[in-house]
CSV table of C-alpha atoms in Angstrom, one decimal:
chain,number,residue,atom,x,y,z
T,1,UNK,CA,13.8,25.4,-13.1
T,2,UNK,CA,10.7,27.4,-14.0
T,3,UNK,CA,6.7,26.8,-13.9
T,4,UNK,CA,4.4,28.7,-15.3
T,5,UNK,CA,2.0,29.8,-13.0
T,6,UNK,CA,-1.6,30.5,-13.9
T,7,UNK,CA,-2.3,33.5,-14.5
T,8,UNK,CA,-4.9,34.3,-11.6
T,9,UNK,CA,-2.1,33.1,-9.0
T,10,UNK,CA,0.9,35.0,-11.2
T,11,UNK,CA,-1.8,37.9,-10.2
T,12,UNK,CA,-1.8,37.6,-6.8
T,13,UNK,CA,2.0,37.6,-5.9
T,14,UNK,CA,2.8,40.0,-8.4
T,15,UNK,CA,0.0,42.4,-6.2
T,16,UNK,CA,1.6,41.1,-3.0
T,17,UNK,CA,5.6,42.0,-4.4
T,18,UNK,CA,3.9,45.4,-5.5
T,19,UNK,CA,2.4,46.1,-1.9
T,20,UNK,CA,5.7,45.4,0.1
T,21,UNK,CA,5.7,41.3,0.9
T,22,UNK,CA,6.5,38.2,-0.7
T,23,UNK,CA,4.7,35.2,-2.4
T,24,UNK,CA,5.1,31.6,-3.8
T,25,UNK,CA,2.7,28.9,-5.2
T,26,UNK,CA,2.8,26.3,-2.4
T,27,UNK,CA,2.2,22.6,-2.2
T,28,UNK,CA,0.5,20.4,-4.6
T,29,UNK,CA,0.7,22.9,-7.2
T,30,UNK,CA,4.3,22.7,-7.0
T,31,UNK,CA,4.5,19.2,-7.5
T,32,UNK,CA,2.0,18.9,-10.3
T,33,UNK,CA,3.6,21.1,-12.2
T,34,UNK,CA,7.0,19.5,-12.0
T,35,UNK,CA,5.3,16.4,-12.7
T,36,UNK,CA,4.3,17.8,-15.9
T,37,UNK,CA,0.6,17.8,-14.5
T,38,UNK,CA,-1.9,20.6,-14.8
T,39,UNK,CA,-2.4,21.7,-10.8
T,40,UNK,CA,-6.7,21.9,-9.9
T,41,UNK,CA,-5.7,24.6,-7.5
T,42,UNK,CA,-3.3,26.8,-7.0
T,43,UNK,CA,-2.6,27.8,-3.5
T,44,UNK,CA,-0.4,30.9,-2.4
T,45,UNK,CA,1.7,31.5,0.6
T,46,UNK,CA,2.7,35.1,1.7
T,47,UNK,CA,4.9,36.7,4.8
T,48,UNK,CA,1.7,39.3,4.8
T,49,UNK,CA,-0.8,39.1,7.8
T,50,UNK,CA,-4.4,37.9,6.9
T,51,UNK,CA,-5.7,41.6,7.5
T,52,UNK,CA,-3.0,43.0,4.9
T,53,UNK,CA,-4.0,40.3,2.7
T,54,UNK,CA,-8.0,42.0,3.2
T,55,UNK,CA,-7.1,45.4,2.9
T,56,UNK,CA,-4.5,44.8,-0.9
T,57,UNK,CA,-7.4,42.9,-2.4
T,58,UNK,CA,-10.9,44.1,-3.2
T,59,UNK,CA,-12.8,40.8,-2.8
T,60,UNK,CA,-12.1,37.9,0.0
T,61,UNK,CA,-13.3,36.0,1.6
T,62,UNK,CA,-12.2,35.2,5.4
T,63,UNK,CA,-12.3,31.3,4.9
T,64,UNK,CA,-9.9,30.9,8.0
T,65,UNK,CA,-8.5,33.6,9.1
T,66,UNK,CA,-7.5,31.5,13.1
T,67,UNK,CA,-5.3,29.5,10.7
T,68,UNK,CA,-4.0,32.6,8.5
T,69,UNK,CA,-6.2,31.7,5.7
T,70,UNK,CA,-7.6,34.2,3.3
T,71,UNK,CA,-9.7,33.6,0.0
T,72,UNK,CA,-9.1,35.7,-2.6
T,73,UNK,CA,-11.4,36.1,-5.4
T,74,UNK,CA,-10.0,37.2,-9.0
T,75,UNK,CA,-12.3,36.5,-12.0
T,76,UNK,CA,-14.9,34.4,-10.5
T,77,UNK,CA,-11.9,32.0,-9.3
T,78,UNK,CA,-11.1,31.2,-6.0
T,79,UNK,CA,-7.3,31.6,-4.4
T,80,UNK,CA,-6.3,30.2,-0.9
T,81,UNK,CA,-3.6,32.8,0.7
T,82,UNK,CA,-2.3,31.4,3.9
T,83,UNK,CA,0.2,33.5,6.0
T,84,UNK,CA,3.8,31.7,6.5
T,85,UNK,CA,3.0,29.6,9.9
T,86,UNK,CA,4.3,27.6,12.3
T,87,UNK,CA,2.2,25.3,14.2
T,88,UNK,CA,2.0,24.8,18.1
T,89,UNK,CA,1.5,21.2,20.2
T,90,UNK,CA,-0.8,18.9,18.3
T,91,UNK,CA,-3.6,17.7,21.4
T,92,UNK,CA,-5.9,15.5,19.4
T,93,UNK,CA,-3.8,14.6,16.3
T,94,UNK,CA,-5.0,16.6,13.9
T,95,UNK,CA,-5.4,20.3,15.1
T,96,UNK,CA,-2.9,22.6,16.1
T,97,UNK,CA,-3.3,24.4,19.8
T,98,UNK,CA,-2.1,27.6,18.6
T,99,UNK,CA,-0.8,28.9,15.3
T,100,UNK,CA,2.3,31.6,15.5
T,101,UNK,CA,2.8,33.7,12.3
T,102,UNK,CA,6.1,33.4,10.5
T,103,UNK,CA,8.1,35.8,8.0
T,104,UNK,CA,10.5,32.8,6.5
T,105,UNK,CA,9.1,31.0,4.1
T,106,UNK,CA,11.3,27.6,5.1
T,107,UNK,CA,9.9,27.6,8.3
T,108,UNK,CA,6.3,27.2,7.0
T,109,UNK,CA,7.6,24.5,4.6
T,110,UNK,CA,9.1,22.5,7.6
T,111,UNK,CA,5.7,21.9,9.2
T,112,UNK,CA,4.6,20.3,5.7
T,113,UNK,CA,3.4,16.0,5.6
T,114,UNK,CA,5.9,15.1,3.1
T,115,UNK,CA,8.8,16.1,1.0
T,116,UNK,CA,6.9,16.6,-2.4
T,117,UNK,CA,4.5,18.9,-0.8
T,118,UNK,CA,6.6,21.3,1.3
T,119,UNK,CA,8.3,23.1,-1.9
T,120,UNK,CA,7.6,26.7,-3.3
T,121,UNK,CA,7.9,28.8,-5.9
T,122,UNK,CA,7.7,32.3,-7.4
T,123,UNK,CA,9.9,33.7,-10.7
T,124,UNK,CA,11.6,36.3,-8.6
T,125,UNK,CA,13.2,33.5,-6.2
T,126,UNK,CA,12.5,30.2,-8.1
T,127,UNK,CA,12.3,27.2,-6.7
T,128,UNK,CA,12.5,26.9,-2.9
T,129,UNK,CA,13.2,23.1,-2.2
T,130,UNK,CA,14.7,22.8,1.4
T,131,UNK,CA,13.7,19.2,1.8
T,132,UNK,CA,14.4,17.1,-1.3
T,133,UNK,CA,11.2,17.3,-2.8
T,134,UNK,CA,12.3,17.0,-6.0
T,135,UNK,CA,15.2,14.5,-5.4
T,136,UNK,CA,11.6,12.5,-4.1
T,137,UNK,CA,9.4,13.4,-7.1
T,138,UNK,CA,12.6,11.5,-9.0
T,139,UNK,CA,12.9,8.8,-7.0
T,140,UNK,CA,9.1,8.3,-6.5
T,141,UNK,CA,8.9,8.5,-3.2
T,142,UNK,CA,6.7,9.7,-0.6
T,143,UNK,CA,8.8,11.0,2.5
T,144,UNK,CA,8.3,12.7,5.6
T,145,UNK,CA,9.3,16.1,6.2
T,146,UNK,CA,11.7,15.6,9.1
T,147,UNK,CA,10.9,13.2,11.3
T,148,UNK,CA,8.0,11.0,10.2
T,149,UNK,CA,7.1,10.4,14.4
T,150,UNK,CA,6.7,13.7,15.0
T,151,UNK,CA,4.7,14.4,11.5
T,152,UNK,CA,2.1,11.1,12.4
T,153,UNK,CA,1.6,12.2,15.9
T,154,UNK,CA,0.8,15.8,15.3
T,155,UNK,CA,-1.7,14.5,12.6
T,156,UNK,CA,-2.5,10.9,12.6
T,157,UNK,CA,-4.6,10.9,9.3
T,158,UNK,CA,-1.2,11.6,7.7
T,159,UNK,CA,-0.7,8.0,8.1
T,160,UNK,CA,-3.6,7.4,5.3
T,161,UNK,CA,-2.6,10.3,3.4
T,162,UNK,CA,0.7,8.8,2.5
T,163,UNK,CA,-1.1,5.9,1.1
T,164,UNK,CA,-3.5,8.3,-0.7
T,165,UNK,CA,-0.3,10.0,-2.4
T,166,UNK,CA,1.2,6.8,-2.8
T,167,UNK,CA,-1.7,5.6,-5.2
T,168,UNK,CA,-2.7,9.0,-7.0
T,169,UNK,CA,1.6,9.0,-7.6
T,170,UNK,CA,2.2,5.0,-8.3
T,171,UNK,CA,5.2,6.2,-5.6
T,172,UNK,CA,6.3,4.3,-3.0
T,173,UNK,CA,6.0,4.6,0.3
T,174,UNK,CA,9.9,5.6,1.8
T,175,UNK,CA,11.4,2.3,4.4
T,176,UNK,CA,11.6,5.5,7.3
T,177,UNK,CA,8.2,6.7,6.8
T,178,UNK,CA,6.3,3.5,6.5
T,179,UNK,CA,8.1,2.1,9.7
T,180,UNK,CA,7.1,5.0,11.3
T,181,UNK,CA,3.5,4.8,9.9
T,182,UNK,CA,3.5,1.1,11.5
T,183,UNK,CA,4.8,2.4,14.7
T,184,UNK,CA,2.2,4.8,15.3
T,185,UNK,CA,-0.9,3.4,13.1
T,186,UNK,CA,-3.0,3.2,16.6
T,187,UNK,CA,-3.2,7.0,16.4
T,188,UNK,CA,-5.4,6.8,13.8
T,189,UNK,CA,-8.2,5.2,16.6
T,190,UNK,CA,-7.7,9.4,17.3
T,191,UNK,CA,-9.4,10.6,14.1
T,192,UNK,CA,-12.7,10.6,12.6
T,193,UNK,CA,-14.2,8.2,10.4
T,194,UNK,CA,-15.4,10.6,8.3
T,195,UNK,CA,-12.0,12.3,7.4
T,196,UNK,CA,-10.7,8.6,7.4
T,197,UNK,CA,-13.9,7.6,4.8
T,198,UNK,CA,-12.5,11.4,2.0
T,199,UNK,CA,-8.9,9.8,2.1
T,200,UNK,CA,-10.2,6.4,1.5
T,201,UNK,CA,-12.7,7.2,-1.5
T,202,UNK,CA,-9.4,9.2,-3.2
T,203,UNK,CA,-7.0,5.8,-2.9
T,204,UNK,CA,-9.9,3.5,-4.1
T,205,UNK,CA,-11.0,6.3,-6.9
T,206,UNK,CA,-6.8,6.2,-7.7
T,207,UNK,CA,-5.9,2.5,-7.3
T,208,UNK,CA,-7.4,0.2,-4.9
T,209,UNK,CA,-4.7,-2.1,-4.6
T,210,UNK,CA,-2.7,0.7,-2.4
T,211,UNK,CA,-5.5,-0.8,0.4
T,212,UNK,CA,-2.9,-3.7,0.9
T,213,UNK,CA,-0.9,-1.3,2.3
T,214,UNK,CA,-3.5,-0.9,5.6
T,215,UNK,CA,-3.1,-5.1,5.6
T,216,UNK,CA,1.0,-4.0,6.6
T,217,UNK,CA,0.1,-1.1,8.9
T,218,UNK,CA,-2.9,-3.3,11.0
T,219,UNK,CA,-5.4,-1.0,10.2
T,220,UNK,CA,-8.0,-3.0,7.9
T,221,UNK,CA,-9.8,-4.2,10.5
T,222,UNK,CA,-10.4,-1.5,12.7
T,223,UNK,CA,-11.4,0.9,8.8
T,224,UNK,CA,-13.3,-1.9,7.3
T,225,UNK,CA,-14.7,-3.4,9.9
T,226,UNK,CA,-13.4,-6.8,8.7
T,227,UNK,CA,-10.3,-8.1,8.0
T,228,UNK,CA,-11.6,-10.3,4.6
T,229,UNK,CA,-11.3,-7.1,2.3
T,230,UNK,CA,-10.1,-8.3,-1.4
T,231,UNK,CA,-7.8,-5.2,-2.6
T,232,UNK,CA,-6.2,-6.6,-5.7
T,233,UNK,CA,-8.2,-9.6,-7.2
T,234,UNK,CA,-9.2,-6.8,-10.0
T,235,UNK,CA,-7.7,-4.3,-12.2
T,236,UNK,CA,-10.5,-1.6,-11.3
T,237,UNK,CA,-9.2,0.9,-13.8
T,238,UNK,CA,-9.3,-1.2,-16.7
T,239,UNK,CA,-13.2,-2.3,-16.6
T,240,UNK,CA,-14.6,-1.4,-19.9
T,241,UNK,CA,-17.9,0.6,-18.2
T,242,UNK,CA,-20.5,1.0,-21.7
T,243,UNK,CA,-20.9,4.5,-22.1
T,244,UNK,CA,-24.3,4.1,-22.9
T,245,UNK,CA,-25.4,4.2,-18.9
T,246,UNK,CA,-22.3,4.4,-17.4
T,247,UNK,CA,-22.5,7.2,-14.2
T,248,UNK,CA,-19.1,7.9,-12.2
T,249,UNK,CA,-21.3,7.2,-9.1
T,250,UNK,CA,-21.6,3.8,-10.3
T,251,UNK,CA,-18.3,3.0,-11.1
T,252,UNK,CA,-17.5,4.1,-7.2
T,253,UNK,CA,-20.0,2.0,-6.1
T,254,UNK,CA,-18.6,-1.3,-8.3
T,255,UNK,CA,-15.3,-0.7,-6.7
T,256,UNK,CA,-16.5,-0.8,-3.1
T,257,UNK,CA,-18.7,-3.7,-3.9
T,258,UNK,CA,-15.9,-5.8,-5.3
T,259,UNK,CA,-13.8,-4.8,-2.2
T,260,UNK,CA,-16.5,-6.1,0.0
T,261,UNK,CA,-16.4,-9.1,-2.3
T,262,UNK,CA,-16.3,-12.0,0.7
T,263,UNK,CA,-17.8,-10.6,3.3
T,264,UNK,CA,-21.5,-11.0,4.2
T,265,UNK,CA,-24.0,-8.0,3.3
T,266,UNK,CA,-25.1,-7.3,7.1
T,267,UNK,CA,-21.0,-6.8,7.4
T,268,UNK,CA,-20.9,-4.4,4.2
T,269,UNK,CA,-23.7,-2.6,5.5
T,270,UNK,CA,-22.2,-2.1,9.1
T,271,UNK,CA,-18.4,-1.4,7.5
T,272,UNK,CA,-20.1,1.3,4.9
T,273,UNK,CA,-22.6,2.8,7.9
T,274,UNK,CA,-19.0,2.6,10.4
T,275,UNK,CA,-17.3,4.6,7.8
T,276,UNK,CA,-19.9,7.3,7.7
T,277,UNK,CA,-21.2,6.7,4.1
T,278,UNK,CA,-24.6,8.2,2.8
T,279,UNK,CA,-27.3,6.2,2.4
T,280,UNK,CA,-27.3,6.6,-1.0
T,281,UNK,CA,-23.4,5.3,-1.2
T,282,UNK,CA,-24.9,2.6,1.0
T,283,UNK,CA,-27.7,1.2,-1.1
T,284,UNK,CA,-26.0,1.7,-4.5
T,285,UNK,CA,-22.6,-0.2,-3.4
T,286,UNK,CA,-24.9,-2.9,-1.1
T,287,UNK,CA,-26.9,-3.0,-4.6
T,288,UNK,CA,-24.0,-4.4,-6.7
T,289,UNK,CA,-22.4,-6.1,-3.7
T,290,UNK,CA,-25.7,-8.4,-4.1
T,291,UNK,CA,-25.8,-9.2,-7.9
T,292,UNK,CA,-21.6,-10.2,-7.8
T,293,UNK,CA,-22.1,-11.8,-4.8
T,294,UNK,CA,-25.4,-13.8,-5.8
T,295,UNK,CA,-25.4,-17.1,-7.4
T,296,UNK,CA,-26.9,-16.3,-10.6
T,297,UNK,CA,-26.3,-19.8,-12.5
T,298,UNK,CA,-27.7,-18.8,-16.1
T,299,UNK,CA,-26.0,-15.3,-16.1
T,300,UNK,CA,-22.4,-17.3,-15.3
T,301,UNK,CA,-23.4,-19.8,-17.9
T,302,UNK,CA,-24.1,-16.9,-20.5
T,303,UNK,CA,-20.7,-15.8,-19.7
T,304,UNK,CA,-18.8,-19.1,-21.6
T,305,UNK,CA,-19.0,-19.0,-25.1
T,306,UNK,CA,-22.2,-20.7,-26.7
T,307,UNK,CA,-22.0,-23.0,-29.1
T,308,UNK,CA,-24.2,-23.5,-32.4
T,309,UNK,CA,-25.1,-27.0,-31.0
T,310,UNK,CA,-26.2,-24.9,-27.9
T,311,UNK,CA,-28.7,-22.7,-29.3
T,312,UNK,CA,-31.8,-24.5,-28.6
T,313,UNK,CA,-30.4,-24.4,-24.7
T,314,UNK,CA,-29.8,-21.0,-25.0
T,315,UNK,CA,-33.4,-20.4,-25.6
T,316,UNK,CA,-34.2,-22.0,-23.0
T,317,UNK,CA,-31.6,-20.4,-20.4
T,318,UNK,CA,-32.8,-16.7,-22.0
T,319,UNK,CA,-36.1,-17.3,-19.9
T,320,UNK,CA,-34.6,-18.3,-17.3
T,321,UNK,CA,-32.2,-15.1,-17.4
T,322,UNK,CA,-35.4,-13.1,-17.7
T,323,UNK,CA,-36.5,-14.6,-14.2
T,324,UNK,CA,-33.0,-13.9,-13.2
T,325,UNK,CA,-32.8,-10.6,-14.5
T,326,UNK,CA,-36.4,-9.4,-12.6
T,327,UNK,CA,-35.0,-10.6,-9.7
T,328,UNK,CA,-31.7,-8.3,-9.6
T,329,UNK,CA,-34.2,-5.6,-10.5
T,330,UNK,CA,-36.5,-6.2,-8.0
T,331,UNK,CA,-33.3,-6.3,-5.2
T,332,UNK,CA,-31.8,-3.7,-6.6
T,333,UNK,CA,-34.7,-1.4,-7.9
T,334,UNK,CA,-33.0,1.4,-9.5
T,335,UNK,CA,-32.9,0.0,-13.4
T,336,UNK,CA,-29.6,1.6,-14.1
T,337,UNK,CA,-27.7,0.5,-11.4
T,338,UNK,CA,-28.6,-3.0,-12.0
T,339,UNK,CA,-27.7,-2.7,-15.6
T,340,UNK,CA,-24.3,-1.9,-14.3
T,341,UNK,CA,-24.3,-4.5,-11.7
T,342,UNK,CA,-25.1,-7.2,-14.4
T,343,UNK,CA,-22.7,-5.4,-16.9
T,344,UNK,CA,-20.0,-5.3,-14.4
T,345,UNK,CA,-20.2,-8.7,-13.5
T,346,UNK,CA,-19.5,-10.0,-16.8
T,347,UNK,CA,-16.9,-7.8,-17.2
T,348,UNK,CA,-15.3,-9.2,-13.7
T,349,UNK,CA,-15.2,-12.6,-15.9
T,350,UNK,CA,-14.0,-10.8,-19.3
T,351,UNK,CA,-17.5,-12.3,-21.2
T,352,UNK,CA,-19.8,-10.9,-23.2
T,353,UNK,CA,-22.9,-9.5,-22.0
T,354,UNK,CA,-24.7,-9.1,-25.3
T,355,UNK,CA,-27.4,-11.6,-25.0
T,356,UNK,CA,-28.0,-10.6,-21.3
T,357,UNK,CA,-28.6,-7.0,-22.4
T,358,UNK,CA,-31.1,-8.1,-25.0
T,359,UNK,CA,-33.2,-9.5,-22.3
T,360,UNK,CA,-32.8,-6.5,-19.9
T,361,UNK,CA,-33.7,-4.4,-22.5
T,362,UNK,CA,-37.0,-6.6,-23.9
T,363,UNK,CA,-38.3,-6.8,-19.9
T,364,UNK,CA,-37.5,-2.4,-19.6
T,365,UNK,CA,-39.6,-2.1,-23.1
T,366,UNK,CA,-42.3,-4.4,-22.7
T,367,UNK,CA,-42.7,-3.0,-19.1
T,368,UNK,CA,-42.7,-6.6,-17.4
T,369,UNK,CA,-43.1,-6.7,-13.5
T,370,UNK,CA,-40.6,-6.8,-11.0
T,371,UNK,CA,-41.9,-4.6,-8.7
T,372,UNK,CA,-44.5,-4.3,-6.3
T,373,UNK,CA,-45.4,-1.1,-7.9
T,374,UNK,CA,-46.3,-2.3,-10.8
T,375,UNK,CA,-48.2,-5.2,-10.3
T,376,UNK,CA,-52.1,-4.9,-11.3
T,377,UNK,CA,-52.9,-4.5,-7.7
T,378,UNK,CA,-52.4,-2.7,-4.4
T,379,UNK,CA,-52.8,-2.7,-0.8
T,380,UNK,CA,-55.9,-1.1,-1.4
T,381,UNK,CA,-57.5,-3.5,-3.8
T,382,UNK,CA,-56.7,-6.4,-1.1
T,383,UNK,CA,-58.6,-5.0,1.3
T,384,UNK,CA,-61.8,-4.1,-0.7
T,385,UNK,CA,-61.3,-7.8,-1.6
T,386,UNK,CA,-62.1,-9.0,2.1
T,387,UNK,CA,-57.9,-9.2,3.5
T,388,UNK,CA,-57.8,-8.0,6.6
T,389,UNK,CA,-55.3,-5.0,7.0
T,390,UNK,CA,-51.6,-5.4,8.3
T,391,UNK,CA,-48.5,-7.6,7.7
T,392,UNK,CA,-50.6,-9.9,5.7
T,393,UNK,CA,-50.9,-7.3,2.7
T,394,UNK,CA,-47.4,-7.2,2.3
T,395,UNK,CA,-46.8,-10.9,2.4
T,396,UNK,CA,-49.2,-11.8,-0.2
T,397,UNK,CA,-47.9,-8.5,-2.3
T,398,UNK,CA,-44.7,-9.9,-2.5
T,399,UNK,CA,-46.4,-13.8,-3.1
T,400,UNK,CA,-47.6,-12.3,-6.1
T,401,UNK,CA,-45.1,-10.8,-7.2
T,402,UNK,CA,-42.7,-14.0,-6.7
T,403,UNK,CA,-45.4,-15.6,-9.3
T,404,UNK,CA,-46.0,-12.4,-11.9
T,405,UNK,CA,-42.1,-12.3,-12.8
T,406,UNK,CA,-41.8,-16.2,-13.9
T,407,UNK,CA,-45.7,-15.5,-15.1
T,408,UNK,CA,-46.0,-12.2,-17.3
T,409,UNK,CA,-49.3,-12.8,-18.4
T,410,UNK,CA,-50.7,-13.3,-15.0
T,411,UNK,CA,-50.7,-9.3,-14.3
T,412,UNK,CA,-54.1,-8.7,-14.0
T,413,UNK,CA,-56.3,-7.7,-11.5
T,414,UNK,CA,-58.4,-10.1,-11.8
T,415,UNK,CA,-55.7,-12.8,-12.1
T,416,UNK,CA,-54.0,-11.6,-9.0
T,417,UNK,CA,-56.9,-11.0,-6.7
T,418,UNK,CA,-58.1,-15.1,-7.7
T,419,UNK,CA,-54.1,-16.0,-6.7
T,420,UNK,CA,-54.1,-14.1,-4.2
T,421,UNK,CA,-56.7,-15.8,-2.5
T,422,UNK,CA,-55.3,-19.2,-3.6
T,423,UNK,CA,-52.0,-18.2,-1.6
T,424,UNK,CA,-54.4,-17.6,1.7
């Protein structure tokens, strides 16, 4: 069985054979390319020390060196090259105590998560496969390198790992390892939300309906926060997102939104803010959340076919959508995020969202108000206008605004300062 190593890594070992040790791709790399897949990074494992490592190369980088971990840097392009290891006692799950330095290569395999991971390969030696990864890679299966309760107690996050490679793979999960992942599933109270929130972005960004796999272990509720997640009412990866405004972010965001589909926004909020997500992450996915969750009757209506005997009522529920549409923008506030939102949601009930974008776009080019910021008048204005200062300003901003999106033509200073009065 041969791979064909890129040429950066073939570099590497063939430097390392020439000064005296040994070398192998290790790990994902492995897999990928036995997969037929083209690896992202290729990482090395070597029986030399990290400062032999320093002194063969003329550029590195001593990334973590504690661990055995050197960077090497050939043509711009960065290589991990990790000394063979084995790992001492795990204390909080996820770090060794100590790491001892190893000269067999199947030794630093056996301390590997899973089967299809803990293989290696070089063209002098060719495959090394000790532990059935490849009878896994067949099988699809994801499998624990020896015994699964002594790989999910020395690391914990493991646990959501395997569920990570389980929907980046489409492989199942093996019956040993997932009864030992249901055994010890508390351990993951032991590890940080934030490592917990990187493996849970890669299985939603892969296929979120691998989530329903946390229903089995008893784990949604303590990640999300609530136990009302919806994991597979959507085929995520088959939403036709217009290319026109479409932004990866966005599409991140949808799929969090639907999964939160259910549960109140306060509850989205404290699930997203538990999990460590950046503000940004927050309002984006809490943006969308709001225009699927909202009932916005004359958008749902839209979404049924019209008929010619409908027209006249379609005219009619266009200026109505208009109001509607003003209001997502105003809620949401970043234009192109609510154009997804709105897109997305007629996607979510396989409709056409022609007409709906016709209006968006009439309200974005004729720069109608939706906004506080872009009524005719301020804070500022208010006050020179005899309002006292404080709370009030605010209220009677937002008053006027409440009026100036179902009544264009009343954005006007004039106009507003006379209402705004009227609403005192």
């Amino acid at each position: 069985m041969q791979i064909k190593i890129e040429k950066g890594a073939q570099y590497i070992i063939d430097t390392l054979y020439d000064n005296g040790f040994e070398a192998y791709i290790v790990g994902g790399c492995v897999r990928d390319s036995l997969m037929g897949k083209i690896p992202k990074d290729w990482d090395i494992a070597t029986n030399a020390l990290p400062n032999e490592v320093q002194s063969i190369f003329d550029k590195t980088i001593p990334t973590g060196i504690k661990h055995g971990t050197v960077t090497v840097v050939h043509e711009n392009i960065n290589y991990e090259v990790t000394t063979y290891r084995l790992d001492g006692e795990y204390l909080d799950m996820r770090h060794p105590r100590e790491v001892t330095f190893s000269k067999n290569i199947i030794e630093d395999l056996s301390r590997r998560d899973f089967t299809i991971n803990a293989m290696a390969y070089n063209d002098r030696v060719g495959l090394v496969d000790e532990f059935g990864g490849v009878h896994d890679i067949s099988k699809k299966t994801i499998k624990c390198v020896g015994n699964p309760n002594k790989r999910f107690n020395e690391d914990a996050l493991r646990i959501i790992r395997a569920v990570r490679f389980s929907s980046k793979l489409g492989f199942d999960i093996d019956e040993e390892t997932l009864s030992s992942m249901k055994k010890n599933s508390n351990n993951i109270e032991r590890i940080s939300f934030e490592r917990i929130n990187c493996e849970i972005e890669e299985i939603i960004r892969n296929d979120v309906s691998f989530l329903n796999i946390f229903y089995a272990l008893g784990i949604t509720d303590y990640i999300f926060g609530s136990n009302k997640m919806v994991f597979d009412n959507y085929n995520f990866n088959k939403l036709a997102i217009g290319n026109s405004f479409y932004e990866p972010e966005y599409e991140m965001a949808l799929k969090r939104a639907m999964l939160y589909e259910g549960v109140k926004e306060n509850q989205v909020l404290s699930s997203m803010k538990r999990l460590k997500y950046s503000n940004k992450e927050i309002l984006s996915t809490v943006g969308i959340h709001k225009v699927l969750s909202g009932k916005y009757d004359v958008i749902d209506d839209l979404s049924n076919n019209v008929s010619n005997d409908e027209k006249n009522l379609l005219k009619d529920e266009k200026n109505l959508l208009k109001i509607e549409i003003k209001n997502i923008l105003r809620n949401v506030s970043d234009i192109k995020l609510a154009k997804f939102a709105i897109y997305s949601k007629f996607m979510k009930q396989k409709s056409n969202p022609c007409v709906c974008f016709s209006v968006f776009d009439d309200i974005i080019e004729k720069g109608e108000c939706f906004s506080i910021s872009q009524l005719d008048i301020n804070g500022r204005i208010l006050i020179e206008n005899g309002f006292k200062n404080g709370i009030t300003i605010g209220i009677i901003l937002n008053r006027l605004l409440d009026y100036v999106i179902e009544n264009p033509e009343f954005n006007s200073r004039d106009k507003l300062v006379l209402l705004s009065k009227n609403i005192i």
